[in-house]
PDB file of C-alpha atoms in Angstrom:
ATOM      1  CA  MET A   1       0.000   0.000   0.000  1.00  0.00           C
ATOM      2  CA  LYS A   2       1.693   3.180  -1.145  1.00  0.00           C
ATOM      3  CA  ARG A   3       1.103   6.566  -2.668  1.00  0.00           C
ATOM      4  CA  VAL A   4       2.021   6.688  -6.359  1.00  0.00           C
ATOM      5  CA  ASN A   5       2.599   9.792  -8.436  1.00  0.00           C
ATOM      6  CA  LYS A   6       2.498   8.351 -11.945  1.00  0.00           C
ATOM      7  CA  LEU A   7       2.144   4.786 -13.137  1.00  0.00           C
ATOM      8  CA  PRO A   8       2.884   3.825 -16.753  1.00  0.00           C
ATOM      9  CA  LEU A   9       0.152   2.516 -19.018  1.00  0.00           C
ATOM     10  CA  THR A  10       0.668  -1.193 -19.649  1.00  0.00           C
ATOM     11  CA  SER A  11      -0.462  -3.802 -22.144  1.00  0.00           C
ATOM     12  CA  GLN A  12      -3.609  -4.185 -20.013  1.00  0.00           C
ATOM     13  CA  CYS A  13      -4.548  -0.554 -20.737  1.00  0.00           C
ATOM     14  CA  HIS A  14      -6.457   0.012 -23.972  1.00  0.00           C
ATOM     15  CA  HIS A  15      -7.960   2.782 -26.030  1.00  0.00           C
ATOM     16  CA  TRP A  16      -9.822   0.809 -28.663  1.00  0.00           C
ATOM     17  CA  THR A  17     -10.903   2.790 -31.711  1.00  0.00           C
ATOM     18  CA  ARG A  18     -12.422   0.035 -33.872  1.00  0.00           C
ATOM     19  CA  LEU A  19     -14.936  -2.675 -33.023  1.00  0.00           C
ATOM     20  CA  GLY A  20     -12.644  -5.337 -34.447  1.00  0.00           C
ATOM     21  CA  GLU A  21     -10.076  -4.582 -31.733  1.00  0.00           C
ATOM     22  CA  VAL A  22     -12.538  -5.265 -28.929  1.00  0.00           C
ATOM     23  CA  PRO A  23     -12.995  -8.729 -27.371  1.00  0.00           C
ATOM     24  CA  TRP A  24     -16.437 -10.089 -28.185  1.00  0.00           C
ATOM     25  CA  ASN A  25     -17.621 -10.060 -24.555  1.00  0.00           C
ATOM     26  CA  LEU A  26     -16.855  -6.326 -24.279  1.00  0.00           C
ATOM     27  CA  GLN A  27     -18.245  -5.152 -27.589  1.00  0.00           C
ATOM     28  CA  LYS A  28     -21.660  -4.122 -26.244  1.00  0.00           C
ATOM     29  CA  TYR A  29     -19.955  -1.997 -23.589  1.00  0.00           C
ATOM     30  CA  TRP A  30     -17.550  -0.442 -26.088  1.00  0.00           C
ATOM     31  CA  GLN A  31     -20.502   0.491 -28.295  1.00  0.00           C
ATOM     32  CA  GLN A  32     -21.806   2.510 -25.326  1.00  0.00           C
ATOM     33  CA  ARG A  33     -18.435   4.185 -24.823  1.00  0.00           C
ATOM     34  CA  PHE A  34     -19.718   7.723 -25.388  1.00  0.00           C
ATOM     35  CA  THR A  35     -22.405   7.188 -22.746  1.00  0.00           C
ATOM     36  CA  ILE A  36     -19.755   5.969 -20.328  1.00  0.00           C
ATOM     37  CA  PHE A  37     -17.163   8.597 -21.238  1.00  0.00           C
ATOM     38  CA  PRO A  38     -18.531  11.344 -23.519  1.00  0.00           C
ATOM     39  CA  TYR A  39     -14.947  12.373 -24.333  1.00  0.00           C
ATOM     40  CA  TYR A  40     -13.776   8.832 -25.009  1.00  0.00           C
ATOM     41  CA  ASN A  41     -12.158   9.886 -28.281  1.00  0.00           C
ATOM     42  CA  GLU A  42      -9.891  12.287 -26.409  1.00  0.00           C
ATOM     43  CA  GLY A  43      -7.885   9.228 -25.380  1.00  0.00           C
ATOM     44  CA  ILE A  44      -9.671   7.522 -22.483  1.00  0.00           C
ATOM     45  CA  TYR A  45      -7.947   4.292 -21.450  1.00  0.00           C
ATOM     46  CA  MET A  46      -9.627   1.270 -19.873  1.00  0.00           C
ATOM     47  CA  THR A  47      -8.622  -2.178 -18.690  1.00  0.00           C
ATOM     48  CA  PRO A  48     -10.842  -5.035 -19.936  1.00  0.00           C
ATOM     49  CA  ASP A  49     -12.350  -5.639 -16.482  1.00  0.00           C
ATOM     50  CA  ALA A  50     -13.108  -1.951 -16.001  1.00  0.00           C
ATOM     51  CA  TRP A  51     -15.774  -2.013 -18.715  1.00  0.00           C
ATOM     52  CA  PHE A  52     -17.995  -4.152 -16.465  1.00  0.00           C
ATOM     53  CA  GLY A  53     -17.997  -1.844 -13.471  1.00  0.00           C
ATOM     54  CA  VAL A  54     -17.090   1.699 -14.480  1.00  0.00           C
ATOM     55  CA  THR A  55     -19.461   4.450 -13.373  1.00  0.00           C
ATOM     56  CA  PRO A  56     -20.661   6.374 -16.456  1.00  0.00           C
ATOM     57  CA  GLU A  57     -19.148   9.838 -16.343  1.00  0.00           C
ATOM     58  CA  PRO A  58     -22.492  11.717 -16.300  1.00  0.00           C
ATOM     59  CA  VAL A  59     -23.583   9.600 -13.322  1.00  0.00           C
ATOM     60  CA  ALA A  60     -20.226  10.077 -11.590  1.00  0.00           C
ATOM     61  CA  ASN A  61     -20.511  13.845 -12.001  1.00  0.00           C
ATOM     62  CA  GLN A  62     -24.043  13.915 -10.590  1.00  0.00           C
ATOM     63  CA  ILE A  63     -23.019  11.722  -7.662  1.00  0.00           C
ATOM     64  CA  ALA A  64     -20.142  14.115  -6.974  1.00  0.00           C
ATOM     65  CA  ARG A  65     -22.576  17.040  -6.905  1.00  0.00           C
ATOM     66  CA  ASP A  66     -24.990  15.177  -4.638  1.00  0.00           C
ATOM     67  CA  LEU A  67     -22.244  13.990  -2.302  1.00  0.00           C
ATOM     68  CA  SER A  68     -20.983  17.552  -2.068  1.00  0.00           C
ATOM     69  CA  SER A  69     -24.373  18.815  -0.896  1.00  0.00           C
ATOM     70  CA  ILE A  70     -25.661  15.862   1.148  1.00  0.00           C
ATOM     71  CA  ILE A  71     -22.473  15.386   3.153  1.00  0.00           C
ATOM     72  CA  SER A  72     -21.817  18.130   5.695  1.00  0.00           C
ATOM     73  CA  THR A  73     -19.448  20.889   4.616  1.00  0.00           C
ATOM     74  CA  SER A  74     -17.455  20.061   7.758  1.00  0.00           C
ATOM     75  CA  LYS A  75     -16.189  17.081   5.750  1.00  0.00           C
ATOM     76  CA  THR A  76     -13.264  18.384   3.736  1.00  0.00           C
ATOM     77  CA  THR A  77     -11.567  15.143   2.647  1.00  0.00           C
ATOM     78  CA  VAL A  78     -13.156  12.427   0.532  1.00  0.00           C
ATOM     79  CA  ILE A  79     -11.734   8.970  -0.168  1.00  0.00           C
ATOM     80  CA  ASP A  80     -12.774   6.996  -3.247  1.00  0.00           C
ATOM     81  CA  LEU A  81     -12.184   3.448  -2.049  1.00  0.00           C
ATOM     82  CA  PHE A  82     -12.565   1.613  -5.381  1.00  0.00           C
ATOM     83  CA  ALA A  83     -11.133   4.111  -7.838  1.00  0.00           C
ATOM     84  CA  GLY A  84     -11.225   1.899 -10.925  1.00  0.00           C
ATOM     85  CA  VAL A  85     -10.356   3.864 -14.044  1.00  0.00           C
ATOM     86  CA  GLY A  86     -11.138   7.121 -12.300  1.00  0.00           C
ATOM     87  CA  ALA A  87     -14.642   8.280 -13.187  1.00  0.00           C
ATOM     88  CA  ASN A  88     -15.754   8.955  -9.613  1.00  0.00           C
ATOM     89  CA  ALA A  89     -12.442  10.377  -8.429  1.00  0.00           C
ATOM     90  CA  ILE A  90     -12.448  12.737 -11.416  1.00  0.00           C
ATOM     91  CA  GLY A  91     -15.985  13.863 -10.619  1.00  0.00           C
ATOM     92  CA  LEU A  92     -15.084  14.480  -6.986  1.00  0.00           C
ATOM     93  CA  ALA A  93     -11.969  16.449  -7.941  1.00  0.00           C
ATOM     94  CA  LEU A  94     -14.028  18.597 -10.327  1.00  0.00           C
ATOM     95  CA  ALA A  95     -16.795  19.289  -7.786  1.00  0.00           C
ATOM     96  CA  THR A  96     -16.996  22.865  -6.593  1.00  0.00           C
ATOM     97  CA  ALA A  97     -18.287  24.497  -3.449  1.00  0.00           C
ATOM     98  CA  GLU A  98     -21.672  26.244  -3.457  1.00  0.00           C
ATOM     99  CA  ASP A  99     -20.120  29.503  -4.600  1.00  0.00           C
ATOM    100  CA  GLY A 100     -18.784  27.690  -7.651  1.00  0.00           C
ATOM    101  CA  SER A 101     -15.362  29.277  -7.352  1.00  0.00           C
ATOM    102  CA  THR A 102     -13.464  26.848  -5.130  1.00  0.00           C
ATOM    103  CA  PRO A 103     -13.117  23.061  -5.006  1.00  0.00           C
ATOM    104  CA  ARG A 104     -15.629  21.348  -2.720  1.00  0.00           C
ATOM    105  CA  TRP A 105     -12.979  19.035  -1.300  1.00  0.00           C
ATOM    106  CA  GLU A 106      -9.645  20.130   0.111  1.00  0.00           C
ATOM    107  CA  LYS A 107      -8.309  16.634  -0.477  1.00  0.00           C
ATOM    108  CA  VAL A 108      -9.413  13.782  -2.760  1.00  0.00           C
ATOM    109  CA  ILE A 109      -7.784  10.395  -2.189  1.00  0.00           C
ATOM    110  CA  ALA A 110      -8.316   7.554  -4.677  1.00  0.00           C
ATOM    111  CA  VAL A 111      -7.427   3.963  -3.731  1.00  0.00           C
ATOM    112  CA  GLU A 112      -7.126   1.155  -6.278  1.00  0.00           C
ATOM    113  CA  LEU A 113      -5.715  -2.351  -5.861  1.00  0.00           C
ATOM    114  CA  ASP A 114      -4.792  -3.058  -9.501  1.00  0.00           C
ATOM    115  CA  ALA A 115      -1.810  -1.160 -10.935  1.00  0.00           C
ATOM    116  CA  PRO A 116      -2.870  -1.107 -14.640  1.00  0.00           C
ATOM    117  CA  THR A 117      -6.335   0.084 -13.619  1.00  0.00           C
ATOM    118  CA  LEU A 118      -4.837   2.857 -11.500  1.00  0.00           C
ATOM    119  CA  ALA A 119      -2.566   3.819 -14.403  1.00  0.00           C
ATOM    120  CA  CYS A 120      -5.675   4.254 -16.560  1.00  0.00           C
ATOM    121  CA  ALA A 121      -7.300   6.344 -13.824  1.00  0.00           C
ATOM    122  CA  GLN A 122      -4.322   8.658 -13.595  1.00  0.00           C
ATOM    123  CA  HIS A 123      -4.186   9.009 -17.376  1.00  0.00           C
ATOM    124  CA  ASN A 124      -7.925   9.726 -17.609  1.00  0.00           C
ATOM    125  CA  ALA A 125      -7.700  12.261 -14.790  1.00  0.00           C
ATOM    126  CA  SER A 126      -4.913  14.030 -16.666  1.00  0.00           C
ATOM    127  CA  LEU A 127      -7.235  14.393 -19.671  1.00  0.00           C
ATOM    128  CA  HIS A 128      -9.683  16.173 -17.358  1.00  0.00           C
ATOM    129  CA  GLY A 129      -6.945  18.340 -15.856  1.00  0.00           C
ATOM    130  CA  VAL A 130      -7.254  16.987 -12.307  1.00  0.00           C
ATOM    131  CA  ALA A 131      -4.587  14.265 -12.024  1.00  0.00           C
ATOM    132  CA  ASP A 132      -2.502  16.466  -9.727  1.00  0.00           C
ATOM    133  CA  ASN A 133      -5.543  17.270  -7.575  1.00  0.00           C
ATOM    134  CA  ILE A 134      -5.956  13.635  -6.522  1.00  0.00           C
ATOM    135  CA  ILE A 135      -3.750  11.640  -4.166  1.00  0.00           C
ATOM    136  CA  TRP A 136      -3.406   8.175  -5.700  1.00  0.00           C
ATOM    137  CA  VAL A 137      -2.916   5.125  -3.507  1.00  0.00           C
ATOM    138  CA  LEU A 138      -2.044   1.689  -4.867  1.00  0.00           C
ATOM    139  CA  GLY A 139      -3.295  -0.951  -2.462  1.00  0.00           C
ATOM    140  CA  ASP A 140      -6.213  -2.617  -0.731  1.00  0.00           C
ATOM    141  CA  SER A 141      -8.758  -0.052   0.474  1.00  0.00           C
ATOM    142  CA  PHE A 142      -9.756  -2.088   3.529  1.00  0.00           C
ATOM    143  CA  LYS A 143      -6.139  -2.270   4.683  1.00  0.00           C
ATOM    144  CA  PHE A 144      -5.768   1.442   3.953  1.00  0.00           C
ATOM    145  CA  LEU A 145      -8.780   2.288   6.110  1.00  0.00           C
ATOM    146  CA  ASP A 146      -7.660  -0.013   8.896  1.00  0.00           C
ATOM    147  CA  THR A 147      -4.273   1.706   8.934  1.00  0.00           C
ATOM    148  CA  LEU A 148      -5.894   5.143   8.844  1.00  0.00           C
ATOM    149  CA  LEU A 149      -8.115   4.307  11.807  1.00  0.00           C
ATOM    150  CA  ASN A 150      -5.712   2.286  13.938  1.00  0.00           C
ATOM    151  CA  SER A 151      -2.126   3.155  13.054  1.00  0.00           C
ATOM    152  CA  PRO A 152      -2.104   6.345  10.966  1.00  0.00           C
ATOM    153  CA  GLU A 153       1.546   6.948  11.812  1.00  0.00           C
ATOM    154  CA  ASN A 154       2.332   4.205   9.298  1.00  0.00           C
ATOM    155  CA  LEU A 155       0.909   6.326   6.475  1.00  0.00           C
ATOM    156  CA  GLU A 156       2.634   9.119   4.607  1.00  0.00           C
ATOM    157  CA  ASP A 157       1.962  12.552   6.039  1.00  0.00           C
ATOM    158  CA  ASP A 158      -0.613  13.670   3.467  1.00  0.00           C
ATOM    159  CA  LEU A 159      -2.579  10.435   3.977  1.00  0.00           C
ATOM    160  CA  GLN A 160      -2.913  10.953   7.739  1.00  0.00           C
ATOM    161  CA  VAL A 161      -6.250  12.721   7.414  1.00  0.00           C
ATOM    162  CA  ASP A 162      -8.596  13.738  10.205  1.00  0.00           C
ATOM    163  CA  VAL A 163     -11.213  10.986  10.385  1.00  0.00           C
ATOM    164  CA  GLU A 164     -13.848  13.371  11.748  1.00  0.00           C
ATOM    165  CA  SER A 165     -13.612  15.561   8.649  1.00  0.00           C
ATOM    166  CA  THR A 166     -13.420  12.704   6.137  1.00  0.00           C
ATOM    167  CA  ALA A 167     -16.179  11.123   4.029  1.00  0.00           C
ATOM    168  CA  LEU A 168     -16.012   7.910   2.025  1.00  0.00           C
ATOM    169  CA  PHE A 169     -17.315   6.899  -1.376  1.00  0.00           C
ATOM    170  CA  ALA A 170     -17.383   3.213  -2.322  1.00  0.00           C
ATOM    171  CA  SER A 171     -18.290   1.621  -5.634  1.00  0.00           C
ATOM    172  CA  PRO A 172     -17.491  -2.021  -4.842  1.00  0.00           C
ATOM    173  CA  PRO A 173     -17.731  -4.983  -7.209  1.00  0.00           C
ATOM    174  CA  TRP A 174     -21.231  -6.435  -7.503  1.00  0.00           C
ATOM    175  CA  GLY A 175     -20.328 -10.062  -8.138  1.00  0.00           C
ATOM    176  CA  GLY A 176     -22.570 -12.886  -7.056  1.00  0.00           C
ATOM    177  CA  PRO A 177     -25.892 -14.293  -8.158  1.00  0.00           C
ATOM    178  CA  GLY A 178     -28.766 -12.183  -9.291  1.00  0.00           C
ATOM    179  CA  TYR A 179     -27.648  -8.563  -9.167  1.00  0.00           C
ATOM    180  CA  SER A 180     -28.673  -7.943 -12.781  1.00  0.00           C
ATOM    181  CA  THR A 181     -31.793 -10.129 -12.873  1.00  0.00           C
ATOM    182  CA  ASP A 182     -33.376 -10.223  -9.401  1.00  0.00           C
ATOM    183  CA  ASP A 183     -36.384  -7.970  -8.839  1.00  0.00           C
ATOM    184  CA  ILE A 184     -34.940  -7.237  -5.394  1.00  0.00           C
ATOM    185  CA  PHE A 185     -31.238  -7.903  -4.946  1.00  0.00           C
ATOM    186  CA  ASP A 186     -30.113  -9.428  -1.665  1.00  0.00           C
ATOM    187  CA  LEU A 187     -27.112  -7.360  -0.591  1.00  0.00           C
ATOM    188  CA  ASN A 188     -26.050 -10.130   1.766  1.00  0.00           C
ATOM    189  CA  THR A 189     -25.115 -12.236  -1.271  1.00  0.00           C
ATOM    190  CA  MET A 190     -23.075  -9.548  -2.994  1.00  0.00           C
ATOM    191  CA  GLU A 191     -19.515 -10.709  -3.717  1.00  0.00           C
ATOM    192  CA  PRO A 192     -16.738 -10.368  -2.826  1.00  0.00           C
ATOM    193  CA  TYR A 193     -17.981  -7.907  -0.172  1.00  0.00           C
ATOM    194  CA  ASN A 194     -21.511  -7.933   1.191  1.00  0.00           C
ATOM    195  CA  LEU A 195     -23.362  -5.031   2.775  1.00  0.00           C
ATOM    196  CA  ASP A 196     -22.421  -5.910   6.352  1.00  0.00           C
ATOM    197  CA  GLN A 197     -18.730  -6.113   5.477  1.00  0.00           C
ATOM    198  CA  LEU A 198     -18.806  -2.752   3.719  1.00  0.00           C
ATOM    199  CA  HIS A 199     -20.758  -0.952   6.416  1.00  0.00           C
ATOM    200  CA  GLY A 200     -18.648  -2.569   9.130  1.00  0.00           C
ATOM    201  CA  ALA A 201     -15.516  -1.132   7.575  1.00  0.00           C
ATOM    202  CA  TYR A 202     -16.979   2.301   6.835  1.00  0.00           C
ATOM    203  CA  ARG A 203     -19.375   3.008   9.711  1.00  0.00           C
ATOM    204  CA  ARG A 204     -17.085   5.382  11.619  1.00  0.00           C
ATOM    205  CA  MET A 205     -17.307   7.920   8.800  1.00  0.00           C
ATOM    206  CA  ASP A 206     -20.094   9.337   6.645  1.00  0.00           C
ATOM    207  CA  HIS A 207     -20.131   7.173   3.544  1.00  0.00           C
ATOM    208  CA  ALA A 208     -21.877   6.722   0.228  1.00  0.00           C
ATOM    209  CA  LEU A 209     -22.396   3.245  -1.237  1.00  0.00           C
ATOM    210  CA  TYR A 210     -22.863   2.764  -4.985  1.00  0.00           C
ATOM    211  CA  LEU A 211     -25.109  -0.300  -5.258  1.00  0.00           C
ATOM    212  CA  PRO A 212     -27.191  -2.262  -7.780  1.00  0.00           C
ATOM    213  CA  ARG A 213     -30.372  -0.435  -8.764  1.00  0.00           C
ATOM    214  CA  THR A 214     -32.593  -3.216  -7.357  1.00  0.00           C
ATOM    215  CA  SER A 215     -30.879  -3.386  -3.964  1.00  0.00           C
ATOM    216  CA  ASP A 216     -33.110  -4.289  -1.010  1.00  0.00           C
ATOM    217  CA  LEU A 217     -33.972  -1.015   0.717  1.00  0.00           C
ATOM    218  CA  ARG A 218     -34.995  -2.887   3.859  1.00  0.00           C
ATOM    219  CA  GLN A 219     -31.431  -4.111   4.289  1.00  0.00           C
ATOM    220  CA  ILE A 220     -30.089  -0.593   3.806  1.00  0.00           C
ATOM    221  CA  SER A 221     -32.593   0.851   6.298  1.00  0.00           C
ATOM    222  CA  LYS A 222     -31.259  -1.427   9.047  1.00  0.00           C
ATOM    223  CA  LEU A 223     -27.966   0.468   8.872  1.00  0.00           C
ATOM    224  CA  VAL A 224     -29.555   3.838   9.617  1.00  0.00           C
ATOM    225  CA  PRO A 225     -28.993   5.172  13.145  1.00  0.00           C
ATOM    226  CA  ASP A 226     -32.232   5.459  15.129  1.00  0.00           C
ATOM    227  CA  GLY A 227     -34.030   8.732  14.507  1.00  0.00           C
ATOM    228  CA  SER A 228     -32.052   9.485  11.354  1.00  0.00           C
ATOM    229  CA  LYS A 229     -33.160   9.810   7.770  1.00  0.00           C
ATOM    230  CA  ILE A 230     -30.946   9.053   4.807  1.00  0.00           C
ATOM    231  CA  ASP A 231     -30.900   9.809   1.118  1.00  0.00           C
ATOM    232  CA  VAL A 232     -31.095   6.907  -1.337  1.00  0.00           C
ATOM    233  CA  VAL A 233     -30.888   8.111  -4.927  1.00  0.00           C
ATOM    234  CA  GLN A 234     -31.476   6.240  -8.177  1.00  0.00           C
ATOM    235  CA  TYR A 235     -29.201   7.387 -11.004  1.00  0.00           C
ATOM    236  CA  CYS A 236     -30.455   7.097 -14.560  1.00  0.00           C
ATOM    237  CA  ILE A 237     -29.158   7.541 -18.093  1.00  0.00           C
ATOM    238  CA  GLU A 238     -31.610   8.045 -20.930  1.00  0.00           C
ATOM    239  CA  GLY A 239     -34.483   7.070 -18.629  1.00  0.00           C
ATOM    240  CA  ALA A 240     -32.943   3.798 -17.460  1.00  0.00           C
ATOM    241  CA  SER A 241     -31.705   3.335 -13.898  1.00  0.00           C
ATOM    242  CA  LYS A 242     -28.053   2.344 -13.702  1.00  0.00           C
ATOM    243  CA  ALA A 243     -27.488   2.188  -9.945  1.00  0.00           C
ATOM    244  CA  MET A 244     -28.503   3.582  -6.592  1.00  0.00           C
ATOM    245  CA  VAL A 245     -26.416   5.350  -4.006  1.00  0.00           C
ATOM    246  CA  ALA A 246     -27.169   5.205  -0.291  1.00  0.00           C
ATOM    247  CA  TYR A 247     -25.752   8.144   1.659  1.00  0.00           C
ATOM    248  CA  LEU A 248     -25.167   6.891   5.213  1.00  0.00           C
ATOM    249  CA  PRO A 249     -24.108   8.867   8.288  1.00  0.00           C
ATOM    250  CA  ALA A 250     -21.368   7.755  10.614  1.00  0.00           C
ATOM    251  CA  THR A 251     -22.535   5.365  13.305  1.00  0.00           C
ATOM    252  CA  ARG A 252     -21.536   5.886  16.912  1.00  0.00           C
ATOM    253  CA  ASP A 253     -20.730   2.793  18.941  1.00  0.00           C
ATOM    254  CA  GLU A 254     -23.898   3.170  20.980  1.00  0.00           C
ATOM    255  CA  ASP A 255     -25.970   3.287  17.764  1.00  0.00           C
ATOM    256  CA  GLU A 256     -24.320   0.074  16.599  1.00  0.00           C
ATOM    257  CA  ASP A 257     -25.019  -1.581  19.960  1.00  0.00           C
ATOM    258  CA  THR A 258     -28.684  -0.581  19.746  1.00  0.00           C
ATOM    259  CA  HIS A 259     -29.070  -2.172  16.314  1.00  0.00           C
ATOM    260  CA  MET A 260     -27.322  -5.340  17.436  1.00  0.00           C
ATOM    261  CA  GLU A 261     -29.738  -5.688  20.358  1.00  0.00           C
ATOM    262  CA  SER A 262     -32.878  -5.040  18.280  1.00  0.00           C
TER     263      SER A 262
END
């Protein structure tokens, strides 16, 4: 787990310009490339796996605006825990404060486990002019958070952020049965990380979870501290829902104990 300034694009990083270059199982995604990245032709790079999970740029930008307004302005650092090829981190880095003249976030940290994917993210952020406005971390986001919470002295100085003024954004993988076909998706079956694992890791900070559009709202509601209300937003492109985001407040230990007893 380390901060990286610039990773080189590798053979796993692609900017395909013709359908014949694209593996057959990715062709339908590539044909939607301008919906995913409107400026794809400017030189956007992707890894093959990234096509399955990337947040479309218009959605990422709207999420960044919503996160900026829903999360308290006392939160000045945001961590993108599954940076992928950069769509969400770019949106967060581009977000402005209410006056429109200053960045909403003093610090944007993007964590990604796969080096070629992170190289694509850095390259794509450079096309948007914000690569230097993001702190890039190569490593496992759960280990990063554990270190931040329990032994921050083991992190580089600019990664030792104040937990109380930090918010989290997570767009985890959605593997497992049924997420694309079930009328109501059971978040306890989501792989490789289910809802309890994610919330357990993130609960000490305000966090936003990017989830399948059919996610079970009853399971999400069980995470809400008593007496609180949360925002759950469906994000659509061309009239079709792509995903939902649940914006969850930090949970105090006593709130967690109450839920465990109920």
